[in-house]
Amino acid sequence: MRALLNLAYLACCGWITFTGYWWPGRAVGFVSGPTGGEPFYCNQLMSSGGEDDLMVALFVVFALPFAVRAIAMWFSRPGRVELAIWGIAAALACFGLFLASLDCAAIFYTAFRLPAPELAAALIALPLSGFFLWVLRRSGTARRHR
């Protein structure tokens, strides 16, 4: 069970990291939300809408929680340091999405209505990775107290 949880956690963190590398250069970009006809892409703005795609690059910070679990902590339960590293990575990723939404981007509209399946999967994997890490931590404490 622990191995499956570790693999699921690594898959989530790996997908988030991959999306951070892939999105800024290859995706069609964010849209500004529901407009009557065709979606309006933020990268068509002359002022600053093009930088919205760079905010997803903050997803790359999930390479650190991925590396910590894959290399150093595979056989142990997650400790406070690993939880803190995941929390900082999640906060930075959410902050990047928040900055993009302040400018032009409609994050969830782009991910689920446009659709942009790679971004949608990363948005789903973000809380899911936290859930898997929490379950790994709880399963480690349950065994220890028996």
mmCIF file of C-alpha atoms in Angstrom:
data_model
loop_
_atom_site.group_PDB
_atom_site.id
_atom_site.type_symbol
_atom_site.label_atom_id
_atom_site.label_comp_id
_atom_site.label_asym_id
_atom_site.label_seq_id
_atom_site.Cartn_x
_atom_site.Cartn_y
_atom_site.Cartn_z
ATOM 1 C CA MET A 1 0.000 0.000 0.000
ATOM 2 C CA ARG A 2 2.792 2.395 0.911
ATOM 3 C CA ALA A 3 4.532 1.783 -2.418
ATOM 4 C CA LEU A 4 1.330 2.603 -4.328
ATOM 5 C CA LEU A 5 0.842 5.795 -2.320
ATOM 6 C CA ASN A 6 4.452 6.777 -2.981
ATOM 7 C CA LEU A 7 4.002 6.157 -6.702
ATOM 8 C CA ALA A 8 0.759 8.119 -6.783
ATOM 9 C CA TYR A 9 2.407 11.025 -4.950
ATOM 10 C CA LEU A 10 5.389 10.959 -7.301
ATOM 11 C CA ALA A 11 3.079 10.833 -10.328
ATOM 12 C CA CYS A 12 1.204 13.918 -9.099
ATOM 13 C CA CYS A 13 4.377 15.874 -8.358
ATOM 14 C CA GLY A 14 5.928 14.752 -11.636
ATOM 15 C CA TRP A 15 2.914 15.852 -13.665
ATOM 16 C CA ILE A 16 2.819 19.243 -11.952
ATOM 17 C CA THR A 17 6.532 19.711 -12.668
ATOM 18 C CA PHE A 18 6.106 18.608 -16.286
ATOM 19 C CA THR A 19 3.264 21.091 -16.752
ATOM 20 C CA GLY A 20 5.486 23.851 -15.363
ATOM 21 C CA TYR A 21 8.142 23.058 -17.976
ATOM 22 C CA TRP A 22 5.744 22.447 -20.840
ATOM 23 C CA TRP A 23 3.045 25.127 -20.500
ATOM 24 C CA PRO A 24 4.930 28.437 -21.043
ATOM 25 C CA GLY A 25 6.450 27.442 -24.374
ATOM 26 C CA ARG A 26 3.958 25.127 -25.997
ATOM 27 C CA ALA A 27 0.445 25.769 -24.741
ATOM 28 C CA VAL A 28 -2.062 27.975 -26.525
ATOM 29 C CA GLY A 29 -2.253 30.139 -23.412
ATOM 30 C CA PHE A 30 -4.856 31.388 -21.007
ATOM 31 C CA VAL A 31 -8.161 32.863 -22.026
ATOM 32 C CA SER A 32 -9.784 35.791 -20.301
ATOM 33 C CA GLY A 33 -13.000 33.966 -19.486
ATOM 34 C CA PRO A 34 -16.376 33.632 -21.122
ATOM 35 C CA THR A 35 -16.814 36.241 -23.829
ATOM 36 C CA GLY A 36 -19.783 35.857 -26.180
ATOM 37 C CA GLY A 37 -18.055 34.099 -29.102
ATOM 38 C CA GLU A 38 -14.485 33.028 -29.577
ATOM 39 C CA PRO A 39 -12.286 32.959 -26.467
ATOM 40 C CA PHE A 40 -9.948 35.923 -26.076
ATOM 41 C CA TYR A 41 -6.393 34.746 -25.462
ATOM 42 C CA CYS A 42 -4.370 36.732 -22.950
ATOM 43 C CA ASN A 43 -1.196 36.497 -25.029
ATOM 44 C CA GLN A 44 -2.910 38.704 -27.656
ATOM 45 C CA LEU A 45 -2.849 41.650 -25.271
ATOM 46 C CA MET A 46 -0.234 44.253 -26.093
ATOM 47 C CA SER A 47 0.414 45.232 -22.471
ATOM 48 C CA SER A 48 1.019 42.332 -20.121
ATOM 49 C CA GLY A 49 -1.249 39.393 -20.868
ATOM 50 C CA GLY A 50 1.580 37.368 -22.371
ATOM 51 C CA GLU A 51 3.313 36.987 -19.029
ATOM 52 C CA ASP A 52 0.410 34.964 -17.640
ATOM 53 C CA ASP A 53 1.837 31.812 -19.192
ATOM 54 C CA LEU A 54 5.091 32.319 -17.314
ATOM 55 C CA MET A 55 3.263 32.135 -13.991
ATOM 56 C CA VAL A 56 2.604 28.436 -14.577
ATOM 57 C CA ALA A 57 6.382 27.994 -14.669
ATOM 58 C CA LEU A 58 6.257 28.249 -10.875
ATOM 59 C CA PHE A 59 4.908 24.686 -10.989
ATOM 60 C CA VAL A 60 8.515 23.641 -11.558
ATOM 61 C CA VAL A 61 9.133 24.002 -7.815
ATOM 62 C CA PHE A 62 7.352 20.657 -7.410
ATOM 63 C CA ALA A 63 10.565 19.045 -8.624
ATOM 64 C CA LEU A 64 11.914 19.512 -5.095
ATOM 65 C CA PRO A 65 9.154 17.539 -3.276
ATOM 66 C CA PHE A 66 9.422 14.950 -6.061
ATOM 67 C CA ALA A 67 13.159 14.605 -5.514
ATOM 68 C CA VAL A 68 12.885 14.482 -1.734
ATOM 69 C CA ARG A 69 10.360 11.627 -1.832
ATOM 70 C CA ALA A 70 12.025 9.759 -4.722
ATOM 71 C CA ILE A 71 15.610 9.915 -3.493
ATOM 72 C CA ALA A 72 15.797 10.503 0.210
ATOM 73 C CA MET A 73 12.541 9.392 1.762
ATOM 74 C CA TRP A 74 11.186 6.440 -0.224
ATOM 75 C CA PHE A 75 11.208 3.992 2.681
ATOM 76 C CA SER A 76 10.362 6.379 5.482
ATOM 77 C CA ARG A 77 7.207 8.188 6.391
ATOM 78 C CA PRO A 78 7.000 11.889 5.490
ATOM 79 C CA GLY A 79 8.435 14.120 8.165
ATOM 80 C CA ARG A 80 7.756 17.722 9.010
ATOM 81 C CA VAL A 81 10.494 18.957 6.695
ATOM 82 C CA GLU A 82 8.998 17.124 3.732
ATOM 83 C CA LEU A 83 5.555 18.474 4.568
ATOM 84 C CA ALA A 84 7.019 21.976 4.780
ATOM 85 C CA ILE A 85 8.739 21.587 1.410
ATOM 86 C CA TRP A 86 5.464 20.450 -0.159
ATOM 87 C CA GLY A 87 3.621 23.343 1.508
ATOM 88 C CA ILE A 88 6.091 25.906 0.187
ATOM 89 C CA ALA A 89 5.908 24.418 -3.312
ATOM 90 C CA ALA A 90 2.096 24.413 -3.224
ATOM 91 C CA ALA A 91 2.023 27.997 -1.955
ATOM 92 C CA LEU A 92 4.360 29.155 -4.753
ATOM 93 C CA ALA A 93 2.308 27.345 -7.407
ATOM 94 C CA CYS A 94 -0.932 28.841 -6.097
ATOM 95 C CA PHE A 95 0.697 32.267 -5.902
ATOM 96 C CA GLY A 96 1.690 31.998 -9.574
ATOM 97 C CA LEU A 97 -1.872 31.130 -10.529
ATOM 98 C CA PHE A 98 -3.146 33.997 -8.395
ATOM 99 C CA LEU A 99 -0.830 36.455 -10.174
ATOM 100 C CA ALA A 100 -1.954 35.178 -13.565
ATOM 101 C CA SER A 101 -5.598 35.607 -12.601
ATOM 102 C CA LEU A 102 -4.973 39.169 -11.459
ATOM 103 C CA ASP A 103 -3.753 40.140 -14.901
ATOM 104 C CA CYS A 104 -5.975 38.471 -17.480
ATOM 105 C CA ALA A 105 -6.187 34.714 -17.080
ATOM 106 C CA ALA A 106 -9.272 32.787 -16.124
ATOM 107 C CA ILE A 107 -7.480 29.707 -14.780
ATOM 108 C CA PHE A 108 -10.359 27.270 -14.293
ATOM 109 C CA TYR A 109 -12.170 28.418 -17.430
ATOM 110 C CA THR A 110 -9.014 27.793 -19.437
ATOM 111 C CA ALA A 111 -8.389 24.405 -17.846
ATOM 112 C CA PHE A 112 -11.875 22.940 -17.899
ATOM 113 C CA ARG A 113 -13.915 24.854 -20.488
ATOM 114 C CA LEU A 114 -11.381 25.615 -23.237
ATOM 115 C CA PRO A 115 -10.165 22.762 -22.500
ATOM 116 C CA ALA A 116 -6.514 22.533 -21.599
ATOM 117 C CA PRO A 117 -6.268 18.966 -20.242
ATOM 118 C CA GLU A 118 -2.634 19.265 -19.174
ATOM 119 C CA LEU A 119 -3.435 22.267 -16.987
ATOM 120 C CA ALA A 120 -6.615 20.628 -15.694
ATOM 121 C CA ALA A 121 -4.651 17.526 -14.697
ATOM 122 C CA ALA A 122 -2.066 19.680 -12.908
ATOM 123 C CA LEU A 123 -4.801 21.566 -11.055
ATOM 124 C CA ILE A 124 -6.297 18.263 -9.943
ATOM 125 C CA ALA A 125 -2.877 16.804 -9.070
ATOM 126 C CA LEU A 126 -2.004 19.746 -6.822
ATOM 127 C CA PRO A 127 -4.446 18.966 -3.976
ATOM 128 C CA LEU A 128 -4.250 15.251 -4.727
ATOM 129 C CA SER A 129 -0.505 15.231 -4.049
ATOM 130 C CA GLY A 130 -1.151 16.855 -0.692
ATOM 131 C CA PHE A 131 -3.777 14.217 0.077
ATOM 132 C CA PHE A 132 -1.385 11.390 -0.796
ATOM 133 C CA LEU A 133 1.331 12.925 1.352
ATOM 134 C CA TRP A 134 -1.116 13.278 4.235
ATOM 135 C CA VAL A 135 -2.218 9.640 3.884
ATOM 136 C CA LEU A 136 1.431 8.540 3.809
ATOM 137 C CA ARG A 137 2.055 10.484 6.994
ATOM 138 C CA ARG A 138 -1.043 9.077 8.708
ATOM 139 C CA SER A 139 -0.295 5.504 7.659
ATOM 140 C CA GLY A 140 3.190 5.836 9.123
ATOM 141 C CA THR A 141 1.882 7.020 12.497
ATOM 142 C CA ALA A 142 -0.762 4.292 12.657
ATOM 143 C CA ARG A 143 1.863 1.581 12.270
ATOM 144 C CA ARG A 144 4.165 3.182 14.779
ATOM 145 C CA HIS A 145 1.547 3.227 17.575
ATOM 146 C CA ARG A 146 0.545 -0.434 17.267
#
